[in-house]
Structure formats: structure tokens, C-alpha cells
Amino acid sequence: MRQILFAGAIGLFLTLIGTPLLIKLLARKGYGQFIRDDGPRGHAGKKGTPTMGGISFILATLIAYALAKVITGEDPTYSGVLVLFLMAGMGLVGFLDDYIKIVKQRSLGLRAKAKMAGQLIVGIAFAVLSLQFADLRGLTPASEKLSFITDFGWSIGPVLFVVWALFMILAMSNGVNLTDGLDGLATGASVMVFGAYTFIGLWQFQESCANAVTLTNPNACFEVRDPLDLAVVASALMGACFGFLWWNTSPAKIFMGDTGSLALGGALAGLAICSRTELLLALLGGLFVLITMSVVIQVGSFKMTGKRVFRMAPLQHHFELKGWSEVLVVVRFWIIQGMCVIVGLGLFYAGWASEK
């Protein structure tokens, strides 16, 4: 429990004091945000706002995790390190994309094939490694079975698992990236999901099958390799994102850029895979799914009928063009995300309780 508290507090402190230093550094170098000409007109004033702010909470999360381990004297686990690896690896791909956009003055950043290749390399490495490092009970960080509240069904095998893990990683990374269109929207939504995974990891630790002898009903336990350490990672991310939100909320002093959005998407997918809650993530991260689906619907409708369903996609811009203020859109979308987290945690608890 102390690890979770230390990780969250350190992550929060580091981004609160570190982000303004990063803002000054990026502003001095002229690393400002490009604004698309076809975007909402109200966004034109954001041009030049420092971007690549994801550097702040990525570093804060890594440092918070490490310091929490040093302070408590606990050892890192394979599950925790792998999720951090996925976060940092995806963040690196996003950083290269942002860097090329800003420094090389190429508005689209990395070529699509190069960006996809980077994501695939990181994702495949995570997926393959997550099936290694079995503990004394034979549990690896990830499982070859699909999962909702826990694993279910038959094993899909290592090859299909890698494909499934890649789908989750790419879907969540792009989902967070699409959501990151308004000040604080993606950051605030991510804080809620990381908070949920902090609770899930702690609950799975308390009800772990490793402690079956002390449980009232061993049939209602969780087979997860390192649940407590996943809670530590989630807490570090929650704290770091919370501190970053102070500077990222409207009017934003800094944007996370692809550096941050790809990293957050990777971290969410990694936590879901290692905590055996893969399909539950679609509900816990419901806002990201909703916004991604709005883009799919918009593109599909235009290609098939030549007509658009929304005034603009992603969905948040549709409501901006309807006259909603940016802050109004963000707050209402946060409420939607909060309801998704509440329902998701309710299902998680109900699934556990139904086995008792």
C-alpha cells in the first residue's frame, strides 16, 4: 500500500514542478504546436503552444516508480517493468513524430509506414516478453486467454495473442491520440482510468489466488502475476497525469503531443493485458472508444454515401461547431468518462462477488 501512495504522490509532485520547466525549455527552442487549417477556427490561437509535454509525465512516472521501490525496499516486477517499457517505447515513437513535425517542419511528422513500424516493434516486443518470466505458480505477466473480469475460454495461442495485444495497443494509442484535441480532455480522462486500475490492482492483490488459504472462497480469487505492482504503476501514472493536468487544462500552457498520447494509450493497454481485464478496458476507457468510433463512422459514411454524420470528427469538434465552448465540451466529456469508469468498476466488483 505504501508503494501505491508514494508512487502517486511523487508522480504528482514531479509533474507539478517539472512541467513549467519543460514549458520554458520548449518555448525557448520554439517547439510549438502546429494547428490544422481545417480544424475549428477557435483553435487558431493555440498555434505555437509548447508541445511534446508527454515527456513530463513519462519521466515523472518512471522516476516515481523507481523511487517508490527504493523508499519501500521492494523489488520491481516483470509485469510493472513491461508496462513501463510499453509506455516509454510508444512515447518514443510519438516523440519522433512530434520532433519531425516541429524541427523538420513537416506537418505530418513521421511517414505513416515508419510510425506504424515503430509501434509494431514496441508492441510485438511487449507481447512476446509478456508471455515469458513465469513465477513459481507458472503465471506470466500476460495470458494467452482472452479476459474480461478474469481470463475466460480457451487459450488462443501465442501467435493470435500477439495479434490481439497489438490490436489493443494500437487501438488505445490511437484512441487517446484522437481524444487529445481539446485542452485537458485526454489527460483528465486518463487520470480516471488510471485511478480505476489502481483500485483493480489493489483488489486483485487482496483477493489473489496466491492467498487462497486465507480467502473465504478460493473460487473467487484472481490469477494475476503481479497485481500490486500494476497498482503502483497505475498510481504513478495517475499522479503524473494529475500534475500535468494543472498545466494542460484550459487555457493549456502545454500540449502532450503524440509523445504523450501514444504513451498513455500504450500504458492503458499494458495494464489491461497484464491485469487480465482486456475487454473491460473498452468500458473503463469508454470515452476513447466513443471518440474513435465517431471517426470510423464519419469516414465510413463519407466513403459509402458521400455524406458526413458529424459536422467534424473526432466527436469533440462536432460539439464545438455546434456552439459549445471548449470548456463545456471537456467537462461534459469528463462526466461521460467518469460514468464509464463507475460502471466498469461496478461490473468488475459484481463479477468477483458473483463467484462468492
Tab-separated table of C-alpha atoms in Angstrom:
chain	number	residue	atom	x	y	z
A	1	MET	CA	0.000	0.000	0.000
A	2	ARG	CA	2.855	2.395	0.809
A	3	GLN	CA	4.265	1.856	-2.666
A	4	ILE	CA	0.996	2.979	-4.228
A	5	LEU	CA	0.828	6.135	-2.114
A	6	PHE	CA	4.482	7.046	-2.672
A	7	ALA	CA	4.282	6.451	-6.434
A	8	GLY	CA	1.171	8.609	-6.833
A	9	ALA	CA	2.454	11.435	-4.636
A	10	ILE	CA	5.900	11.533	-6.264
A	11	GLY	CA	4.408	11.421	-9.771
A	12	LEU	CA	2.083	14.326	-8.898
A	13	PHE	CA	4.880	16.392	-7.318
A	14	LEU	CA	7.303	15.859	-10.216
A	15	THR	CA	4.891	16.983	-12.938
A	16	LEU	CA	3.638	19.939	-10.898
A	17	ILE	CA	7.162	21.336	-10.560
A	18	GLY	CA	8.758	19.808	-13.649
A	19	THR	CA	6.211	20.717	-16.328
A	20	PRO	CA	6.737	24.504	-16.095
A	21	LEU	CA	10.473	23.918	-16.518
A	22	LEU	CA	9.733	21.859	-19.630
A	23	ILE	CA	7.408	24.605	-20.895
A	24	LYS	CA	10.209	27.162	-20.630
A	25	LEU	CA	12.681	24.842	-22.356
A	26	LEU	CA	10.328	24.039	-25.245
A	27	ALA	CA	9.321	27.696	-25.642
A	28	ARG	CA	12.968	28.761	-25.745
A	29	LYS	CA	13.629	26.261	-28.542
A	30	GLY	CA	10.456	27.248	-30.385
A	31	TYR	CA	8.911	23.776	-30.215
A	32	GLY	CA	5.317	24.913	-30.674
A	33	GLN	CA	2.159	23.161	-31.821
A	34	PHE	CA	1.024	23.205	-35.451
A	35	ILE	CA	-2.707	23.859	-35.921
A	36	ARG	CA	-4.519	22.253	-38.847
A	37	ASP	CA	-6.147	24.693	-41.257
A	38	ASP	CA	-9.273	22.513	-41.460
A	39	GLY	CA	-9.784	22.435	-37.693
A	40	PRO	CA	-12.196	24.582	-35.625
A	41	ARG	CA	-11.410	28.273	-36.071
A	42	GLY	CA	-11.222	28.809	-32.338
A	43	HIS	CA	-8.072	26.688	-32.225
A	44	ALA	CA	-6.003	29.123	-34.277
A	45	GLY	CA	-4.957	30.952	-31.122
A	46	LYS	CA	-3.294	27.769	-29.819
A	47	LYS	CA	-0.630	27.860	-32.519
A	48	GLY	CA	2.838	27.923	-31.030
A	49	THR	CA	1.841	26.478	-27.634
A	50	PRO	CA	4.685	24.206	-26.479
A	51	THR	CA	4.050	20.559	-27.285
A	52	MET	CA	5.732	17.214	-26.539
A	53	GLY	CA	4.562	17.643	-22.949
A	54	GLY	CA	4.245	13.875	-22.667
A	55	ILE	CA	7.955	13.937	-21.822
A	56	SER	CA	6.958	15.380	-18.451
A	57	PHE	CA	4.635	12.645	-17.246
A	58	ILE	CA	6.596	9.810	-18.865
A	59	LEU	CA	9.739	10.758	-16.959
A	60	ALA	CA	7.757	11.507	-13.806
A	61	THR	CA	6.106	8.076	-13.929
A	62	LEU	CA	9.419	6.259	-14.394
A	63	ILE	CA	11.082	8.212	-11.582
A	64	ALA	CA	8.065	7.833	-9.264
A	65	TYR	CA	8.009	4.072	-9.768
A	66	ALA	CA	11.758	3.774	-9.145
A	67	LEU	CA	11.712	5.982	-6.039
A	68	ALA	CA	8.706	4.138	-4.605
A	69	LYS	CA	10.712	0.930	-4.891
A	70	VAL	CA	13.800	2.463	-3.289
A	71	ILE	CA	11.844	4.033	-0.411
A	72	THR	CA	9.900	0.878	0.419
A	73	GLY	CA	12.729	-1.559	-0.316
A	74	GLU	CA	10.518	-3.599	-2.657
A	75	ASP	CA	11.784	-5.130	-5.887
A	76	PRO	CA	10.398	-4.246	-9.318
A	77	THR	CA	8.342	-6.952	-11.030
A	78	TYR	CA	8.306	-8.112	-14.617
A	79	SER	CA	4.691	-7.010	-15.080
A	80	GLY	CA	5.341	-3.485	-13.845
A	81	VAL	CA	8.542	-3.066	-15.852
A	82	LEU	CA	6.903	-4.366	-19.028
A	83	VAL	CA	4.022	-1.887	-18.785
A	84	LEU	CA	6.539	0.927	-18.242
A	85	PHE	CA	8.544	-0.342	-21.213
A	86	LEU	CA	5.434	-0.244	-23.389
A	87	MET	CA	4.597	3.266	-22.207
A	88	ALA	CA	8.118	4.586	-22.804
A	89	GLY	CA	8.508	2.777	-26.135
A	90	MET	CA	5.259	4.136	-27.537
A	91	GLY	CA	6.185	7.551	-26.158
A	92	LEU	CA	9.474	7.389	-28.045
A	93	VAL	CA	7.638	6.717	-31.315
A	94	GLY	CA	5.372	9.673	-30.574
A	95	PHE	CA	8.382	11.855	-29.712
A	96	LEU	CA	9.998	11.131	-33.078
A	97	ASP	CA	6.720	12.033	-34.766
A	98	ASP	CA	6.434	15.317	-32.831
A	99	TYR	CA	10.104	16.155	-33.349
A	100	ILE	CA	9.871	15.788	-37.121
A	101	LYS	CA	6.694	17.898	-37.210
A	102	ILE	CA	8.309	20.722	-35.265
A	103	VAL	CA	12.023	20.675	-36.042
A	104	LYS	CA	11.881	19.378	-39.599
A	105	GLN	CA	8.794	21.497	-40.328
A	106	ARG	CA	6.928	18.533	-41.839
A	107	SER	CA	3.306	18.859	-40.723
A	108	LEU	CA	2.506	15.140	-40.916
A	109	GLY	CA	5.545	14.092	-38.869
A	110	LEU	CA	6.772	10.538	-39.347
A	111	ARG	CA	5.750	8.799	-42.541
A	112	ALA	CA	2.765	6.546	-41.897
A	113	LYS	CA	4.762	3.380	-42.570
A	114	ALA	CA	7.601	4.458	-40.293
A	115	LYS	CA	5.221	5.364	-37.473
A	116	MET	CA	3.375	2.073	-37.797
A	117	ALA	CA	6.662	0.166	-37.907
A	118	GLY	CA	7.768	1.799	-34.655
A	119	GLN	CA	4.500	0.948	-32.930
A	120	LEU	CA	4.648	-2.636	-34.192
A	121	ILE	CA	8.211	-3.145	-32.980
A	122	VAL	CA	7.395	-1.891	-29.486
A	123	GLY	CA	4.053	-3.733	-29.366
A	124	ILE	CA	5.445	-7.060	-30.557
A	125	ALA	CA	8.354	-6.843	-28.116
A	126	PHE	CA	5.925	-6.221	-25.247
A	127	ALA	CA	3.549	-9.022	-26.324
A	128	VAL	CA	6.312	-11.610	-26.730
A	129	LEU	CA	8.063	-10.701	-23.479
A	130	SER	CA	4.796	-10.654	-21.530
A	131	LEU	CA	4.392	-14.386	-22.168
A	132	GLN	CA	7.785	-15.076	-20.581
A	133	PHE	CA	9.030	-14.842	-16.966
A	134	ALA	CA	6.723	-17.332	-15.261
A	135	ASP	CA	6.639	-17.114	-11.467
A	136	LEU	CA	6.608	-20.052	-9.033
A	137	ARG	CA	2.931	-20.646	-9.767
A	138	GLY	CA	3.573	-20.683	-13.509
A	139	LEU	CA	1.929	-17.291	-14.115
A	140	THR	CA	3.390	-14.974	-16.762
A	141	PRO	CA	2.649	-11.211	-16.932
A	142	ALA	CA	0.102	-11.838	-19.713
A	143	SER	CA	-2.136	-14.781	-20.548
A	144	GLU	CA	-2.919	-16.439	-23.868
A	145	LYS	CA	-6.599	-16.406	-22.931
A	146	LEU	CA	-8.966	-13.515	-23.549
A	147	SER	CA	-10.166	-11.728	-20.434
A	148	PHE	CA	-12.958	-9.513	-19.134
A	149	ILE	CA	-13.010	-9.556	-15.340
A	150	THR	CA	-10.659	-12.542	-15.406
A	151	ASP	CA	-9.455	-14.962	-18.082
A	152	PHE	CA	-12.135	-16.970	-19.861
A	153	GLY	CA	-12.387	-19.564	-22.626
A	154	TRP	CA	-9.562	-21.487	-24.245
A	155	SER	CA	-6.040	-20.374	-24.979
A	156	ILE	CA	-5.776	-18.584	-28.342
A	157	GLY	CA	-2.080	-19.467	-28.653
A	158	PRO	CA	0.963	-17.187	-28.704
A	159	VAL	CA	0.613	-16.000	-32.322
A	160	LEU	CA	-3.012	-14.909	-32.006
A	161	PHE	CA	-2.219	-13.413	-28.612
A	162	VAL	CA	0.456	-11.188	-30.171
A	163	VAL	CA	-2.030	-10.085	-32.849
A	164	TRP	CA	-4.673	-9.381	-30.192
A	165	ALA	CA	-2.213	-7.465	-28.000
A	166	LEU	CA	-1.110	-5.368	-30.989
A	167	PHE	CA	-4.724	-4.556	-31.796
A	168	MET	CA	-5.314	-3.376	-28.234
A	169	ILE	CA	-2.132	-1.310	-28.128
A	170	LEU	CA	-2.770	0.382	-31.483
A	171	ALA	CA	-6.469	0.924	-30.751
A	172	MET	CA	-5.878	2.552	-27.365
A	173	SER	CA	-2.933	4.634	-28.573
A	174	ASN	CA	-4.917	5.989	-31.491
A	175	GLY	CA	-7.970	6.423	-29.256
A	176	VAL	CA	-6.081	8.635	-26.791
A	177	ASN	CA	-4.447	10.448	-29.709
A	178	LEU	CA	-7.848	11.270	-31.250
A	179	THR	CA	-9.209	12.375	-27.866
A	180	ASP	CA	-6.280	14.738	-27.345
A	181	GLY	CA	-7.896	17.557	-29.313
A	182	LEU	CA	-9.078	19.868	-26.524
A	183	ASP	CA	-7.233	21.289	-23.523
A	184	GLY	CA	-7.081	18.706	-20.737
A	185	LEU	CA	-9.597	16.307	-22.284
A	186	ALA	CA	-7.367	13.253	-22.792
A	187	THR	CA	-5.324	13.951	-19.655
A	188	GLY	CA	-8.347	14.176	-17.361
A	189	ALA	CA	-9.963	11.093	-18.884
A	190	SER	CA	-6.718	9.148	-18.460
A	191	VAL	CA	-6.467	10.124	-14.782
A	192	MET	CA	-9.837	8.453	-14.179
A	193	VAL	CA	-8.889	5.208	-15.923
A	194	PHE	CA	-5.532	5.004	-14.149
A	195	GLY	CA	-7.371	5.567	-10.874
A	196	ALA	CA	-9.618	2.622	-11.748
A	197	TYR	CA	-6.605	0.409	-12.453
A	198	THR	CA	-5.040	1.428	-9.156
A	199	PHE	CA	-8.148	0.100	-7.406
A	200	ILE	CA	-8.291	-3.017	-9.594
A	201	GLY	CA	-4.656	-3.904	-8.917
A	202	LEU	CA	-5.055	-3.422	-5.178
A	203	TRP	CA	-8.254	-5.503	-5.104
A	204	GLN	CA	-6.670	-8.282	-7.180
A	205	PHE	CA	-3.732	-8.338	-4.757
A	206	GLN	CA	-6.008	-8.639	-1.736
A	207	GLU	CA	-8.041	-11.380	-3.419
A	208	SER	CA	-5.162	-13.151	-5.159
A	209	CYS	CA	-5.276	-16.908	-5.597
A	210	ALA	CA	-1.796	-16.929	-4.069
A	211	ASN	CA	-3.567	-16.201	-0.779
A	212	ALA	CA	-6.263	-18.828	-1.367
A	213	VAL	CA	-5.779	-20.392	2.064
A	214	THR	CA	-6.840	-17.169	3.775
A	215	LEU	CA	-9.775	-16.378	1.493
A	216	THR	CA	-13.353	-17.144	2.429
A	217	ASN	CA	-13.959	-18.508	-1.070
A	218	PRO	CA	-10.872	-19.571	-3.088
A	219	ASN	CA	-13.075	-19.799	-6.209
A	220	ALA	CA	-13.455	-16.003	-6.189
A	221	CYS	CA	-9.746	-15.223	-6.439
A	222	PHE	CA	-7.673	-13.596	-9.194
A	223	GLU	CA	-4.875	-15.301	-11.128
A	224	VAL	CA	-2.700	-12.250	-11.891
A	225	ARG	CA	1.079	-12.370	-11.679
A	226	ASP	CA	1.918	-9.006	-10.069
A	227	PRO	CA	-1.311	-7.149	-9.239
A	228	LEU	CA	0.145	-4.926	-6.525
A	229	ASP	CA	2.930	-3.685	-8.788
A	230	LEU	CA	0.417	-2.939	-11.544
A	231	ALA	CA	-1.407	-0.776	-8.984
A	232	VAL	CA	1.895	1.006	-8.259
A	233	VAL	CA	2.398	1.728	-11.980
A	234	ALA	CA	-1.204	2.898	-12.361
A	235	SER	CA	-0.879	5.155	-9.304
A	236	ALA	CA	2.350	6.696	-10.630
A	237	LEU	CA	0.621	7.380	-13.963
A	238	MET	CA	-2.464	8.795	-12.248
A	239	GLY	CA	-0.402	11.163	-10.112
A	240	ALA	CA	1.832	12.228	-13.002
A	241	CYS	CA	-1.143	12.917	-15.286
A	242	PHE	CA	-2.955	14.776	-12.497
A	243	GLY	CA	0.017	17.103	-12.041
A	244	PHE	CA	0.338	17.584	-15.796
A	245	LEU	CA	-3.373	18.463	-15.981
A	246	TRP	CA	-2.666	21.572	-13.878
A	247	TRP	CA	-0.722	22.976	-16.839
A	248	ASN	CA	-2.670	21.247	-19.616
A	249	THR	CA	-6.166	22.384	-18.647
A	250	SER	CA	-7.784	25.320	-20.477
A	251	PRO	CA	-6.103	27.543	-21.446
A	252	ALA	CA	-3.337	24.977	-21.904
A	253	LYS	CA	0.231	26.087	-21.311
A	254	ILE	CA	1.498	22.884	-22.915
A	255	PHE	CA	0.161	20.015	-25.033
A	256	MET	CA	1.099	16.371	-24.556
A	257	GLY	CA	1.585	15.772	-28.296
A	258	ASP	CA	1.888	12.320	-29.815
A	259	THR	CA	4.670	11.767	-27.279
A	260	GLY	CA	2.085	11.705	-24.527
A	261	SER	CA	-0.973	10.283	-26.262
A	262	LEU	CA	0.794	7.214	-27.645
A	263	ALA	CA	2.461	6.614	-24.279
A	264	LEU	CA	-0.838	6.821	-22.382
A	265	GLY	CA	-2.583	4.527	-24.846
A	266	GLY	CA	0.221	2.000	-24.529
A	267	ALA	CA	0.108	2.161	-20.724
A	268	LEU	CA	-3.663	1.597	-20.678
A	269	ALA	CA	-3.404	-1.403	-22.993
A	270	GLY	CA	-0.486	-2.814	-20.995
A	271	LEU	CA	-2.351	-2.524	-17.695
A	272	ALA	CA	-5.422	-4.211	-19.175
A	273	ILE	CA	-3.409	-7.079	-20.649
A	274	CYS	CA	-1.360	-7.730	-17.512
A	275	SER	CA	-4.329	-7.400	-15.132
A	276	ARG	CA	-6.474	-9.790	-17.216
A	277	THR	CA	-9.132	-7.107	-17.891
A	278	GLU	CA	-8.680	-6.710	-21.641
A	279	LEU	CA	-12.326	-6.400	-22.708
A	280	LEU	CA	-13.199	-4.400	-19.580
A	281	LEU	CA	-10.850	-1.673	-20.862
A	282	ALA	CA	-13.351	-0.894	-23.633
A	283	LEU	CA	-15.764	0.200	-20.893
A	284	LEU	CA	-13.282	1.774	-18.475
A	285	GLY	CA	-11.887	3.797	-21.381
A	286	GLY	CA	-15.324	4.322	-22.884
A	287	LEU	CA	-14.686	7.935	-23.924
A	288	PHE	CA	-11.682	6.906	-26.016
A	289	VAL	CA	-13.782	4.201	-27.694
A	290	LEU	CA	-16.660	6.620	-28.338
A	291	ILE	CA	-14.403	9.212	-29.938
A	292	THR	CA	-12.612	6.606	-32.048
A	293	MET	CA	-15.940	5.222	-33.259
A	294	SER	CA	-17.042	8.722	-34.275
A	295	VAL	CA	-14.089	8.872	-36.662
A	296	VAL	CA	-14.808	5.380	-38.016
A	297	ILE	CA	-18.465	6.293	-38.590
A	298	GLN	CA	-17.573	9.609	-40.218
A	299	VAL	CA	-15.055	8.098	-42.614
A	300	GLY	CA	-17.234	5.075	-43.387
A	301	SER	CA	-20.315	7.193	-44.044
A	302	PHE	CA	-18.456	9.595	-46.325
A	303	LYS	CA	-16.871	6.803	-48.342
A	304	MET	CA	-20.150	4.893	-48.766
A	305	THR	CA	-22.661	7.728	-49.169
A	306	GLY	CA	-20.634	10.887	-49.701
A	307	LYS	CA	-22.324	12.384	-46.621
A	308	ARG	CA	-20.991	13.191	-43.170
A	309	VAL	CA	-22.744	12.142	-39.961
A	310	PHE	CA	-20.997	14.747	-37.802
A	311	ARG	CA	-20.059	18.325	-38.563
A	312	MET	CA	-16.482	17.323	-37.840
A	313	ALA	CA	-14.727	14.295	-36.401
A	314	PRO	CA	-13.459	13.445	-33.814
A	315	LEU	CA	-16.689	13.892	-31.854
A	316	GLN	CA	-15.498	16.710	-29.583
A	317	HIS	CA	-15.094	19.024	-32.582
A	318	HIS	CA	-18.651	18.286	-33.708
A	319	PHE	CA	-19.954	19.839	-30.489
A	320	GLU	CA	-17.553	22.767	-30.784
A	321	LEU	CA	-19.017	23.547	-34.208
A	322	LYS	CA	-22.492	23.312	-32.677
A	323	GLY	CA	-21.553	26.246	-30.457
A	324	TRP	CA	-20.419	24.553	-27.245
A	325	SER	CA	-17.433	26.214	-25.596
A	326	GLU	CA	-14.257	24.181	-25.301
A	327	VAL	CA	-14.519	24.015	-21.505
A	328	LEU	CA	-18.153	22.866	-21.724
A	329	VAL	CA	-17.229	20.038	-24.099
A	330	VAL	CA	-14.332	18.936	-21.904
A	331	VAL	CA	-16.316	18.915	-18.647
A	332	ARG	CA	-19.265	17.053	-20.164
A	333	PHE	CA	-16.964	14.504	-21.789
A	334	TRP	CA	-15.207	14.054	-18.437
A	335	ILE	CA	-18.616	13.300	-16.914
A	336	ILE	CA	-19.190	10.650	-19.600
A	337	GLN	CA	-15.778	9.152	-18.872
A	338	GLY	CA	-16.473	9.189	-15.141
A	339	MET	CA	-19.711	7.277	-15.674
A	340	CYS	CA	-17.853	4.717	-17.813
A	341	VAL	CA	-15.334	4.166	-15.011
A	342	ILE	CA	-18.077	3.805	-12.397
A	343	VAL	CA	-19.972	1.252	-14.494
A	344	GLY	CA	-16.740	-0.595	-15.336
A	345	LEU	CA	-15.675	-0.852	-11.690
A	346	GLY	CA	-19.202	-1.884	-10.761
A	347	LEU	CA	-19.045	-4.753	-13.256
A	348	PHE	CA	-15.578	-5.686	-12.021
A	349	TYR	CA	-16.802	-5.941	-8.424
A	350	ALA	CA	-20.041	-7.668	-9.424
A	351	GLY	CA	-18.090	-10.246	-11.427
A	352	TRP	CA	-15.974	-11.020	-8.382
A	353	ALA	CA	-18.917	-11.048	-5.984
A	354	SER	CA	-20.954	-13.368	-8.214
A	355	GLU	CA	-18.348	-16.092	-7.714
A	356	LYS	CA	-18.607	-15.991	-3.925
